[in-house]
Coordinates of C-alpha atoms and ligand atoms in Angstrom, one line a residue:
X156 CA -1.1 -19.9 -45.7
X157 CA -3.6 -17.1 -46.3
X158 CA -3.9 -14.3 -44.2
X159 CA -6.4 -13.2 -42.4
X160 CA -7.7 -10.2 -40.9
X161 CA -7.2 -9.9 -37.0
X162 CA -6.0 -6.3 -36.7
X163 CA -10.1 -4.7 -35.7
X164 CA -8.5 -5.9 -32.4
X165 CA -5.7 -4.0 -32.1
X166 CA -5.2 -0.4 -31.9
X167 CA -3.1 -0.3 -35.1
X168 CA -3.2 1.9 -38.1
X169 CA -6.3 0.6 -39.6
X170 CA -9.3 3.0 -39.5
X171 CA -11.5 0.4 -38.2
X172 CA -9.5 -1.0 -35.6
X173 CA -8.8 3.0 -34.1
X174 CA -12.9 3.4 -34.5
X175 CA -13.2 0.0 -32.3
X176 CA -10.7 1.2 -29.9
X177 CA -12.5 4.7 -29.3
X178 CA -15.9 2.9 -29.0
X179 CA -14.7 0.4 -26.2
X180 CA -12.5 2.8 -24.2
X181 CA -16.2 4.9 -24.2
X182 CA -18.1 2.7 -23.2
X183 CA -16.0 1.9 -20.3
X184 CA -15.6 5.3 -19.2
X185 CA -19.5 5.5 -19.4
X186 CA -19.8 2.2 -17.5
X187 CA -17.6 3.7 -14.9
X188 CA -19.6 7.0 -14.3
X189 CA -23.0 5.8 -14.6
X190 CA -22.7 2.1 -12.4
X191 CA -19.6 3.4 -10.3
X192 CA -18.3 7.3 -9.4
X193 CA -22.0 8.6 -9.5
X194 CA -23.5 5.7 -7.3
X195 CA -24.9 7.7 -3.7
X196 CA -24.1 4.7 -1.9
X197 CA -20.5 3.3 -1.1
X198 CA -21.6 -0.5 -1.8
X199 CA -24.8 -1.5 -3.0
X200 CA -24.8 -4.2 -0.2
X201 CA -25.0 -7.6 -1.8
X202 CA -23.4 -10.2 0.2
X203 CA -21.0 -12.8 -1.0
X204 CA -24.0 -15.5 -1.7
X205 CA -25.6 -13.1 -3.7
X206 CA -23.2 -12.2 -5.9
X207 CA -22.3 -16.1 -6.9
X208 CA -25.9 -16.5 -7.9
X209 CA -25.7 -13.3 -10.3
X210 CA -22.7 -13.9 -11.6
X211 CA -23.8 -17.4 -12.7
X212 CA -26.6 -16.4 -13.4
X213 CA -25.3 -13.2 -15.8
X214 CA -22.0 -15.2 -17.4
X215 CA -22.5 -18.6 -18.1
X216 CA -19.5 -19.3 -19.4
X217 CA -15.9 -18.3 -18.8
X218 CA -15.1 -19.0 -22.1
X219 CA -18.2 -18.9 -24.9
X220 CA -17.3 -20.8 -28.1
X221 CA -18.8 -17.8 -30.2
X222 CA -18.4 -14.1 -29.3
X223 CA -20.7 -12.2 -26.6
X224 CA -21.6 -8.6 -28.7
X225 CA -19.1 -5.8 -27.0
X226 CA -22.5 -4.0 -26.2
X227 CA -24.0 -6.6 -24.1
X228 CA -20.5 -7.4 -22.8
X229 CA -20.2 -4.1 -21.4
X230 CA -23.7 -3.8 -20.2
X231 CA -23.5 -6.7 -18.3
X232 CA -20.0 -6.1 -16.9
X233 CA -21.6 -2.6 -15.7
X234 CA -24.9 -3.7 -14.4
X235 CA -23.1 -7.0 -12.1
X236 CA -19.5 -6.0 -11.6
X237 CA -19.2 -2.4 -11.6
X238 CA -22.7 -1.8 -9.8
X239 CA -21.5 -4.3 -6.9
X240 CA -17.8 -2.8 -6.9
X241 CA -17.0 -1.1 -3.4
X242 CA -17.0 2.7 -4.7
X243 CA -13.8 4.5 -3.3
X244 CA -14.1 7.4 -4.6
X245 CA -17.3 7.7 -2.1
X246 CA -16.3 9.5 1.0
X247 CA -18.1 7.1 3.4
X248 CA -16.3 4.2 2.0
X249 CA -13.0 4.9 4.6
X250 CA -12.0 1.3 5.5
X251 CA -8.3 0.6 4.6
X252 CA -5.8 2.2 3.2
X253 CA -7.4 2.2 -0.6
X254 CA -7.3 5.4 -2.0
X255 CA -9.8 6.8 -4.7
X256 CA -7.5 7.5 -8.0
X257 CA -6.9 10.5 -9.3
X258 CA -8.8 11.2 -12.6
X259 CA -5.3 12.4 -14.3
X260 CA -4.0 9.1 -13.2
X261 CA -7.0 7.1 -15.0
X262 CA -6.0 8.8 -18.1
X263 CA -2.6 7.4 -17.4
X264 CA -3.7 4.1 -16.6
X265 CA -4.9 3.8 -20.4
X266 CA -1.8 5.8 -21.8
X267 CA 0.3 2.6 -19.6
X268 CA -1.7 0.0 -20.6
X269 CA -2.4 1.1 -23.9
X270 CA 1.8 1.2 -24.9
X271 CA 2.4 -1.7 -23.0
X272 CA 5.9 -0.9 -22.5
X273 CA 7.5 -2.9 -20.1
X274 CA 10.3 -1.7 -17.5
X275 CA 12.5 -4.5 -17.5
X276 CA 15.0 -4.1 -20.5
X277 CA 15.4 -1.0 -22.5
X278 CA 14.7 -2.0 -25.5
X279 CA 10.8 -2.8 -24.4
X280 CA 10.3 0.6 -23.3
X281 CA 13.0 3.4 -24.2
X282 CA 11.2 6.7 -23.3
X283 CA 9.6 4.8 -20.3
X284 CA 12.7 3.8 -18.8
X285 CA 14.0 7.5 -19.1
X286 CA 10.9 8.4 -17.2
X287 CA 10.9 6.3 -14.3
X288 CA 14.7 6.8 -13.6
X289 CA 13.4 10.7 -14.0
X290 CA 10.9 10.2 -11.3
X291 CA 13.3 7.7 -9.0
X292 CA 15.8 10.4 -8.7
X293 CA 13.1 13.2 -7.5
X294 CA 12.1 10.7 -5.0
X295 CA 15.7 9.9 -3.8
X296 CA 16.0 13.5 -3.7
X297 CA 13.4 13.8 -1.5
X298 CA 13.5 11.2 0.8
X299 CA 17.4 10.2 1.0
X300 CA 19.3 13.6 -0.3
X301 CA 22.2 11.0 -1.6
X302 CA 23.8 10.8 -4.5
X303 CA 24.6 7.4 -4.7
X304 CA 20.8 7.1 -4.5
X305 CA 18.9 4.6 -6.5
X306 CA 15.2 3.2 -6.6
X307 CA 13.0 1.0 -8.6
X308 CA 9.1 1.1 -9.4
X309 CA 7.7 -2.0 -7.6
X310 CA 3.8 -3.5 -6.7
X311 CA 3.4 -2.1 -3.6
X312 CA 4.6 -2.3 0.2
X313 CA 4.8 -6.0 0.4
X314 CA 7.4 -6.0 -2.7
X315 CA 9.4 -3.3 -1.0
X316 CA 9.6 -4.2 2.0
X317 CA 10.8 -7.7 0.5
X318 CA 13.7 -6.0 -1.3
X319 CA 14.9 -4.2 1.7
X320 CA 14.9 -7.5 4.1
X321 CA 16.6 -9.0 1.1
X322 CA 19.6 -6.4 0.3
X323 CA 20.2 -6.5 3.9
X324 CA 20.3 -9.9 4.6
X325 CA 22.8 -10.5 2.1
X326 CA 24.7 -7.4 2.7
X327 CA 25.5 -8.4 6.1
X328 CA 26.2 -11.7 5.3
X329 CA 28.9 -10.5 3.1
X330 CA 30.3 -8.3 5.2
X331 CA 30.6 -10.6 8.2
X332 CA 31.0 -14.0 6.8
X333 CA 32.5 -12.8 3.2
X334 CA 29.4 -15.2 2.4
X335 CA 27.8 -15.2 -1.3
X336 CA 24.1 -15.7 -0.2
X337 CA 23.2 -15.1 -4.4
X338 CA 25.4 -17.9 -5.3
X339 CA 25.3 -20.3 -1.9
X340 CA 22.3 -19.5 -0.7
X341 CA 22.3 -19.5 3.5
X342 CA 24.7 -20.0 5.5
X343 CA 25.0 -22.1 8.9
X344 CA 24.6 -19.3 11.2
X345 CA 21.4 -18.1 9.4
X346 CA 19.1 -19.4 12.2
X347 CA 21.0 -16.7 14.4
X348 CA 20.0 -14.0 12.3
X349 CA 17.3 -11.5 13.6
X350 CA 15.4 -8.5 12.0
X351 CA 13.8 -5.7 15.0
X352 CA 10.8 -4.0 14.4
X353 CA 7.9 -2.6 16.6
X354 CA 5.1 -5.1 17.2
X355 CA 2.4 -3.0 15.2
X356 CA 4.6 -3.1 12.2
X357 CA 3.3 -4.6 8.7
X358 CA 3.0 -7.9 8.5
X359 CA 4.6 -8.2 5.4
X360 CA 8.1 -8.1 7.6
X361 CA 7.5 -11.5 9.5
X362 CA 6.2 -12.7 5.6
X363 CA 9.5 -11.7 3.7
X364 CA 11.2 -13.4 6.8
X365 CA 10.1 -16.5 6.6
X366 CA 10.2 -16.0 2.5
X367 CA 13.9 -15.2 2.8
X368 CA 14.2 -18.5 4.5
X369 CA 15.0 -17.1 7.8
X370 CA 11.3 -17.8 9.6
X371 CA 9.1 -15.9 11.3
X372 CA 11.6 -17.0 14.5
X373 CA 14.0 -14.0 12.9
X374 CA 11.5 -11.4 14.0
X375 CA 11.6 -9.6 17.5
X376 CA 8.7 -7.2 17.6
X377 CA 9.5 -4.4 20.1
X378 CA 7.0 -3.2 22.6
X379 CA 4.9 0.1 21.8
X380 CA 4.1 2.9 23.7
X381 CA 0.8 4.8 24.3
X382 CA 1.1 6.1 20.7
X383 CA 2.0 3.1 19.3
X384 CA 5.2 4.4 18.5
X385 CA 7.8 1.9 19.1
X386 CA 9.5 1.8 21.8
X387 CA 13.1 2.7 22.6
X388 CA 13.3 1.2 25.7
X389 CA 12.3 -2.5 24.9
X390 CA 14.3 -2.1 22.0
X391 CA 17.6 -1.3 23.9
X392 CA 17.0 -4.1 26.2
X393 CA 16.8 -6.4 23.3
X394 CA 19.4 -5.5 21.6
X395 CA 21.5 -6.2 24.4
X396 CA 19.3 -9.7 25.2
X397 CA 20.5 -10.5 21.7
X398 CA 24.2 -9.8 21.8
X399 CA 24.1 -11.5 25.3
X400 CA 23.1 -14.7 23.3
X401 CA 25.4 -14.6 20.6
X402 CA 22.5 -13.6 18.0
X403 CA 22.8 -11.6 14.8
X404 CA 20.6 -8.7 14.5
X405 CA 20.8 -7.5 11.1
X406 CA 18.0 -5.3 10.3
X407 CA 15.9 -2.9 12.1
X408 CA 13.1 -1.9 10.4
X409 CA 10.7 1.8 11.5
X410 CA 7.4 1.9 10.2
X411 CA 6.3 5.2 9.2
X412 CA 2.4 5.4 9.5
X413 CA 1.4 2.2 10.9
X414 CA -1.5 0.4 8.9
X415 CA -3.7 0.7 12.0
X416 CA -2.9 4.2 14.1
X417 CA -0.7 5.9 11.7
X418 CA 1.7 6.1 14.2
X419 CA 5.4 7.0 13.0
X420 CA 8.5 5.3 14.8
X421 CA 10.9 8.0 16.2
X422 CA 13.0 7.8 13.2
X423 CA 16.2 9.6 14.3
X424 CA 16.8 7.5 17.1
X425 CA 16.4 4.2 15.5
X426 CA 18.7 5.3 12.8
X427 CA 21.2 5.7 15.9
X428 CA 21.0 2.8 16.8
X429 CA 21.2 0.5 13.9
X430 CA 24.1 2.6 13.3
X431 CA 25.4 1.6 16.2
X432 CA 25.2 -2.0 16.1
X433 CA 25.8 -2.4 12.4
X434 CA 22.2 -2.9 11.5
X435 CA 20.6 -1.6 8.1
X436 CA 17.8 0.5 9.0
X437 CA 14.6 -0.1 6.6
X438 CA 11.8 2.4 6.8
X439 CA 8.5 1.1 5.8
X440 CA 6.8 4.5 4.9
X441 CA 3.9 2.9 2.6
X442 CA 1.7 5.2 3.8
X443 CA 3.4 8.0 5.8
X444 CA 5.8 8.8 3.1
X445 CA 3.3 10.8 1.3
X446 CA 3.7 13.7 4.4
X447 CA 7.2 14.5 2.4
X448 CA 4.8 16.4 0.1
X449 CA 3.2 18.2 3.3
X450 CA 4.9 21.8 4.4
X451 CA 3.1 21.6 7.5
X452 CA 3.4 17.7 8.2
X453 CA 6.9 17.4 6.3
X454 CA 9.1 17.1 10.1
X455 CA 7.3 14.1 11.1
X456 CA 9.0 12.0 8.9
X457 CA 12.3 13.6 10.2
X458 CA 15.2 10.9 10.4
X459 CA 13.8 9.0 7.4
X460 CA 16.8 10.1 5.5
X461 CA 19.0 8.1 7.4
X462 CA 17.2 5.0 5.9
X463 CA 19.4 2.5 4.1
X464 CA 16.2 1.4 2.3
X465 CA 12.6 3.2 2.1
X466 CA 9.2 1.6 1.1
X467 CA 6.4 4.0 -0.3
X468 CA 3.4 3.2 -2.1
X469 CA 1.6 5.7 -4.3
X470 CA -2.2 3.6 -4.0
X471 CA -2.3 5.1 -0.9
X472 CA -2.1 8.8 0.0
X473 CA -1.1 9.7 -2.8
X474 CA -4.2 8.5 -4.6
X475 CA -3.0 6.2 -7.3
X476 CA -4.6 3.9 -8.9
X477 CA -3.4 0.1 -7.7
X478 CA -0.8 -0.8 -8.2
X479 CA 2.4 1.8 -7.6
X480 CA 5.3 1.5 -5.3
X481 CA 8.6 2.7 -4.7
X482 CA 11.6 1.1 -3.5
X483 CA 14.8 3.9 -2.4
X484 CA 18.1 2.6 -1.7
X485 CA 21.0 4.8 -0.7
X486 CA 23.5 2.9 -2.0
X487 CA 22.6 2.0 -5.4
X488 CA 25.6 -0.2 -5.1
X489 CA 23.7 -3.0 -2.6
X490 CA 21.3 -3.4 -5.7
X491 CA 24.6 -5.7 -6.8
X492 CA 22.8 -8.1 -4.2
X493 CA 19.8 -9.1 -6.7
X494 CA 21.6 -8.5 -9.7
X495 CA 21.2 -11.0 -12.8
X496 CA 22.3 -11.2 -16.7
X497 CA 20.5 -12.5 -19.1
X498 CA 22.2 -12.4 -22.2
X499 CA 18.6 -11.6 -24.1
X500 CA 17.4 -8.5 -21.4
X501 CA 20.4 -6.7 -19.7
X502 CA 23.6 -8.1 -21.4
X503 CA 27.1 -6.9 -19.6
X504 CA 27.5 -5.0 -22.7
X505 CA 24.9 -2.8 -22.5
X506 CA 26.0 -1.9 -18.8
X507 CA 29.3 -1.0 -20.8
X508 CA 27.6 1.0 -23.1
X509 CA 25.4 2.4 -20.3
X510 CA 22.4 1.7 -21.8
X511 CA 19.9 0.9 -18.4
X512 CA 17.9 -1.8 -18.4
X513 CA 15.8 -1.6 -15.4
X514 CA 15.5 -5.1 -14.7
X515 CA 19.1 -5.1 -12.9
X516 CA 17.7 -3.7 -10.3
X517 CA 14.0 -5.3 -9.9
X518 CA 13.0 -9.1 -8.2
X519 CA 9.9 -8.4 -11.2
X520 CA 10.7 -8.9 -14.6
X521 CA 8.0 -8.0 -17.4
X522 CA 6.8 -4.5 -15.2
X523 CA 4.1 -2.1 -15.8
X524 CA 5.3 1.3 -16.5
X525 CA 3.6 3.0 -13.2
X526 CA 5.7 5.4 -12.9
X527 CA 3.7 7.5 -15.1
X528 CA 1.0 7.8 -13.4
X529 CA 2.6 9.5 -10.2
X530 CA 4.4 11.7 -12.8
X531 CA 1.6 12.9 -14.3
X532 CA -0.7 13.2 -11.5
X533 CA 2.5 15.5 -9.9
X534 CA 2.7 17.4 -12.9
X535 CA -1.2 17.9 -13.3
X536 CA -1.7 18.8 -9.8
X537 CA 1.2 20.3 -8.4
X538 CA 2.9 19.8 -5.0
X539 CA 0.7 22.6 -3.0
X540 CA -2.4 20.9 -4.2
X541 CA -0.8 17.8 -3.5
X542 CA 0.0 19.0 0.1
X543 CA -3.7 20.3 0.6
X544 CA -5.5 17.2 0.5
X545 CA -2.9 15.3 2.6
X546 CA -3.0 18.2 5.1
X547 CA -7.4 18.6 4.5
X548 CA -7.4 14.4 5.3
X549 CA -5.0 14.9 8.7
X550 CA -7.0 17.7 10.5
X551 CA -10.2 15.9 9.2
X552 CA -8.9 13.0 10.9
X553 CA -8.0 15.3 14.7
X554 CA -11.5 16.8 14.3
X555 CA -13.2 13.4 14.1
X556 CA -11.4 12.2 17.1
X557 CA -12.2 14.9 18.9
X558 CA -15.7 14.4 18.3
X559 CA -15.3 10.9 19.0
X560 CA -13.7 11.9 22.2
X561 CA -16.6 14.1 23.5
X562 CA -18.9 11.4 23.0
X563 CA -20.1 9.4 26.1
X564 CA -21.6 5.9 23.6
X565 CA -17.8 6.1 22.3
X566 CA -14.0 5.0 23.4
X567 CA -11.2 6.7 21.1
X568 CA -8.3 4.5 21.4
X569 CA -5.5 7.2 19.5
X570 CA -5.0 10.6 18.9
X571 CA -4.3 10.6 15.1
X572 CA -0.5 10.8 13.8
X573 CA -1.6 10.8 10.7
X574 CA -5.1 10.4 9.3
X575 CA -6.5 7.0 10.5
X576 CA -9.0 6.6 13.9
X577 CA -9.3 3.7 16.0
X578 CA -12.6 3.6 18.2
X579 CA -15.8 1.9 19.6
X580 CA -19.3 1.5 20.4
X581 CA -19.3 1.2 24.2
X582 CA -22.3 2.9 25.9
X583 CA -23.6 0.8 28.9
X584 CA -22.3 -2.6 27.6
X585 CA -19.5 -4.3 28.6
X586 CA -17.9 -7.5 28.9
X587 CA -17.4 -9.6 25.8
X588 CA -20.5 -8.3 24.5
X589 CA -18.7 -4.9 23.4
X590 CA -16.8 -6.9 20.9
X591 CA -20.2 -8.5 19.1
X592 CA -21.6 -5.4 19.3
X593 CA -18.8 -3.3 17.5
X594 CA -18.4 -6.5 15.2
X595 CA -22.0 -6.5 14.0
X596 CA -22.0 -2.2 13.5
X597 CA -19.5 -2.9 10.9
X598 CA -21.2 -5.5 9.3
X599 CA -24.4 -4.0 9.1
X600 CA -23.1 -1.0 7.8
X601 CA -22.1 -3.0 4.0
X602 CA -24.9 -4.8 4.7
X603 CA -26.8 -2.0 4.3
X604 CA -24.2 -0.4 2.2
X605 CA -24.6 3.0 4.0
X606 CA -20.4 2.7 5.2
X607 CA -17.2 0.9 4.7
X608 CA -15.5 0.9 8.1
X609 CA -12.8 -1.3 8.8
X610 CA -12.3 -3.5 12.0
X611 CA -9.4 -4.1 14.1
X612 CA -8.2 -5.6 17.3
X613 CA -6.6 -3.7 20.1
X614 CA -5.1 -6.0 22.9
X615 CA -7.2 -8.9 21.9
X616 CA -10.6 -6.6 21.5
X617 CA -12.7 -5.5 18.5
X618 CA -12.6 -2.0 17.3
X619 CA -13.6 0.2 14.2
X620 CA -11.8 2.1 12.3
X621 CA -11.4 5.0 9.9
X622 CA -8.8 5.8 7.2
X623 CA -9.8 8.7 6.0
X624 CA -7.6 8.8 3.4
X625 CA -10.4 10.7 1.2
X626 CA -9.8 14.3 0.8
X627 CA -13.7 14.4 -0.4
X628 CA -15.1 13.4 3.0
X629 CA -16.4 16.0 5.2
X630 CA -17.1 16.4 8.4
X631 CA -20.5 16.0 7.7
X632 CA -20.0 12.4 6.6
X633 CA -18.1 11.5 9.6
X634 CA -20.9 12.4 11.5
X635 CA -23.4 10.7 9.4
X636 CA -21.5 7.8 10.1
X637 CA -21.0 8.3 13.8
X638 CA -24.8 8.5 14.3
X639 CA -25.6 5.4 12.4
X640 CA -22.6 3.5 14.7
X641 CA -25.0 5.0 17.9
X642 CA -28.0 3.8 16.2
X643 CA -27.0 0.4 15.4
X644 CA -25.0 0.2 18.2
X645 CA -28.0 0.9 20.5
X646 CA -30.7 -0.9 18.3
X647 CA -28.6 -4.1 19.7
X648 CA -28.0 -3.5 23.1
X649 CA -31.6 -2.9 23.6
X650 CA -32.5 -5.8 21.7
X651 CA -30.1 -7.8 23.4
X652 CA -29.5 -10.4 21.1
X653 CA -26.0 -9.5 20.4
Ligands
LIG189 C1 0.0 -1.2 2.9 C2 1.2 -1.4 3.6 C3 2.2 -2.4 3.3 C4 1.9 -3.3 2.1 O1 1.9 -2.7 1.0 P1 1.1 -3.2 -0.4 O2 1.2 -2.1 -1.2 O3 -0.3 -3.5 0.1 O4 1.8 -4.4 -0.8 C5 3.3 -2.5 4.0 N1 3.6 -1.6 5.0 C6 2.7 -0.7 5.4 C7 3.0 0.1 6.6 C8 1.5 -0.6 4.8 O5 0.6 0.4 5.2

């Protein structure tokens, strides 16, 4: 067979091939600042029609038969994709919970692609997998203060949140019915089984129920009060509504910063109670966990040490590029739940040996090594600047409601927990036309691609919304987006075709 010469395509040893890699890594970066961070304009405004059309038009084949020049490639991947990207790092793009990335963490992002290691055996990614368990224990430190501690790296909420439904289902199933849910998957009773949570948690709860088999049936949303905090009351009565039917309540789970208000469950007394009735107690703290970093904002997650499992995510506010979760279990032991050999990743005898293989304690198997990302963007920044943009983005957040507040054209629905502001258009309109109208600012607004506002629905009506989440928006931008809601808002209520 003769050989032949593939490695210009590879970072390897070869001069060539380290001259190829430094040309394309700069024209990306160059790609990214001119048709992306330095854009004025959070989305150039293109609608989804539009962009078919110049994408076929632009790449007429998926996959050419001869090469596209590397030049042209990027050009073109600059001019259409970047160009029409939705800019996050812009502060008037403050929709969802999408984060603009820390530069520190690009540089990561190419250090973790660039390796490749992956976090499921050791022997794919030594140092790696000395670095993530490094960063788990800081973060079970800091959120559980256990020593039988343990976490894992995962994708994001959805994963975590998963894992914790998982561990305890199958934990109580063992300890009730000495059942093996690994090895014989459910049991009879498993239709009686039933997970509490507030009715503005994630939806990603009722999804892992009905993944783990259970259906969205297993879910009893608790009521919420004025804050959207959930409330103890309903929950009692449910609790008791479900022992008087012979039900199994196995999990209940707090939500700490709710996608929509922000709002943050009264941790202590939930952990109380799912004490009390032999419940595991999950906090989903995708997006408040980030306040543990906060001196002045640290208390509100209070309780959240009691968790038997905790979700964070690190795209959020801790602004890391997607994608980089946590998942913290206090008893590294209930990972025994998930656990798997295979003879070629984590043999028995390495466990012996003690060499970790990650994988043992992961539902992912190949696994990106994110972890260093967070580490270096901790390390580069340090906690107090950390802290100052979290705490910046939360009294950013009180100040725009007040203004929102004061304003006669506008209805504020909550005072901020944390950093995200439900409100509306409302003026002299009411009826069902309020809805269209708020419906149509937001639209207009990426039609125009002056704003990113998100929409929501309070009690069956349309409202906006603002994560501000962006440590660079200024109170100057929220009101240049306030004043364009007004102005759109009135352009259609006088026109009165909305
Ligand atoms: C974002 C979010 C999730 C889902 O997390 P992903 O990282 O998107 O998978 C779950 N729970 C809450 C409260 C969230 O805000």
């Amino acid at each position: 067979m003769e050989t032949q010469n593939f490695s210009r395509y590879f970072l390897n040893t070869d001069q060539e091939s380290v001259a190829l890699y430094q040309q394309v890594m700069q024209q990306a970066q160059t790609a990214l600042v001119n048709q992306f961070s330095t854009n004025q304009k959070p989305y150039s405004g293109l609608n989804y029609q539009e962009l078919n059309v110049l994408l076929s038009r632009t790449f007429q084949e998926v996959v050419p038969e001869n090469p596209v020049h590397v030049n042209q490639l990027m050009s073109d991947i600059g001019e259409v994709l970047i160009k029409n990207s939705v800019v996050v790092t812009n502060p008037l793009c403050i929709a969802h919970l999408h984060c603009p990335p820390l530069s520190v963490a690009l540089a990561a992002e190419a250090l973790i692609s660039g390796t490749n290691q992956s976090m499921d055996s050791w022997d794919q990614s030594s140092a790696a997998t000395m670095l993530e368990q490094k960063v788990v224990n800081w973060l079970t430190q800091a959120f559980l203060q256990n020593d039988k501690a343990d976490g894992v790296f995962t994708s994001g909420g959805t994963q975590s949140n998963f894992m914790g439904l998982l561990l305890a289902r199958d934990r109580y199933l063992f300890k009730r019915f000495n059942w093996n849910t690994q090895k014989q998957g459910l049991p009879p009773q498993a239709h009686k089984l039933r997970i509490f949570c507030s009715k503005d948690a994630h939806f990603t709860v009722k999804q892992s129920a009905f993944l783990l088999g259970l259906g969205e049936q297993a879910v009893i949303p608790i009521e919420t009060d004025h804050n959207h905090r959930m409330c103890l009351r309903d929950l009692d009565q449910r609790l008791r509504d479900a022992e008087e039917q012979d039900l199994s309540p196995f999990v209940l789970v707090a939500t700490a910063g709710t996608t929509d208000f922000g709002s943050i469950d009264p941790l202590s007394e939930l952990a109380s109670r799912a004490k009390k009735h032999h419940m595991w107690f999950h906090v989903d703290a995708a997006y408040g966990g980030a306040l543990i970093l906060s001196d002045r904002y640290r208390d509100k997650l209070k309780g959240i040490e009691l968790g038997d499992s905790i979700t964070v995510d690190f795209h959020k506010l801790f602004y890391q590029p997607i994608s980089c979760g946590a998942f913290l279990l206090k008893d590294q032991s209930n990972f025994n739940f998930i656990k798997q050999n295979a003879d070629y990743l984590n043999p028995e005898d390495d466990e012996e040996t003690g060499i970790p293989n990650l994988v043992t304690k992961s539902i992912q198997t190949t696994r990106r090594f994110d972890s260093l990302k967070l580490f270096m963007s901790l390390q580069s920044l340090g906690r107090k600047k950390f802290a100052e943009m979290i705490d910046y983005t939360m009294d950013l957040a009180k100040e725009t409601a007040m203004l929102i507040e004061e304003d006669k054209q506008l209805e504020l629905v909550n005072v901020p927990e944390m950093n995200a502001v439900v409100f509306r258009y409302v003026h002299q309109i009411n009826g069902k036309k309020v809805d269209k109208i708020n419906t149509f600012i937001r639209t207009r607004l990426i039609e125009k691609g002056d704003a990113i506002l998100a929409r929501t629905r309070v009690q069956g009506r349309a409202f906006l919304k603002l994560t501000l989440l962006n440590p660079q928006t200024t109170m100057k931008d929220i009101r240049l987006i306030i004043n364009q809601v007004k102005k759109i808002g009135g352009e259609c209520e006088y026109n009165g075709n909305h």
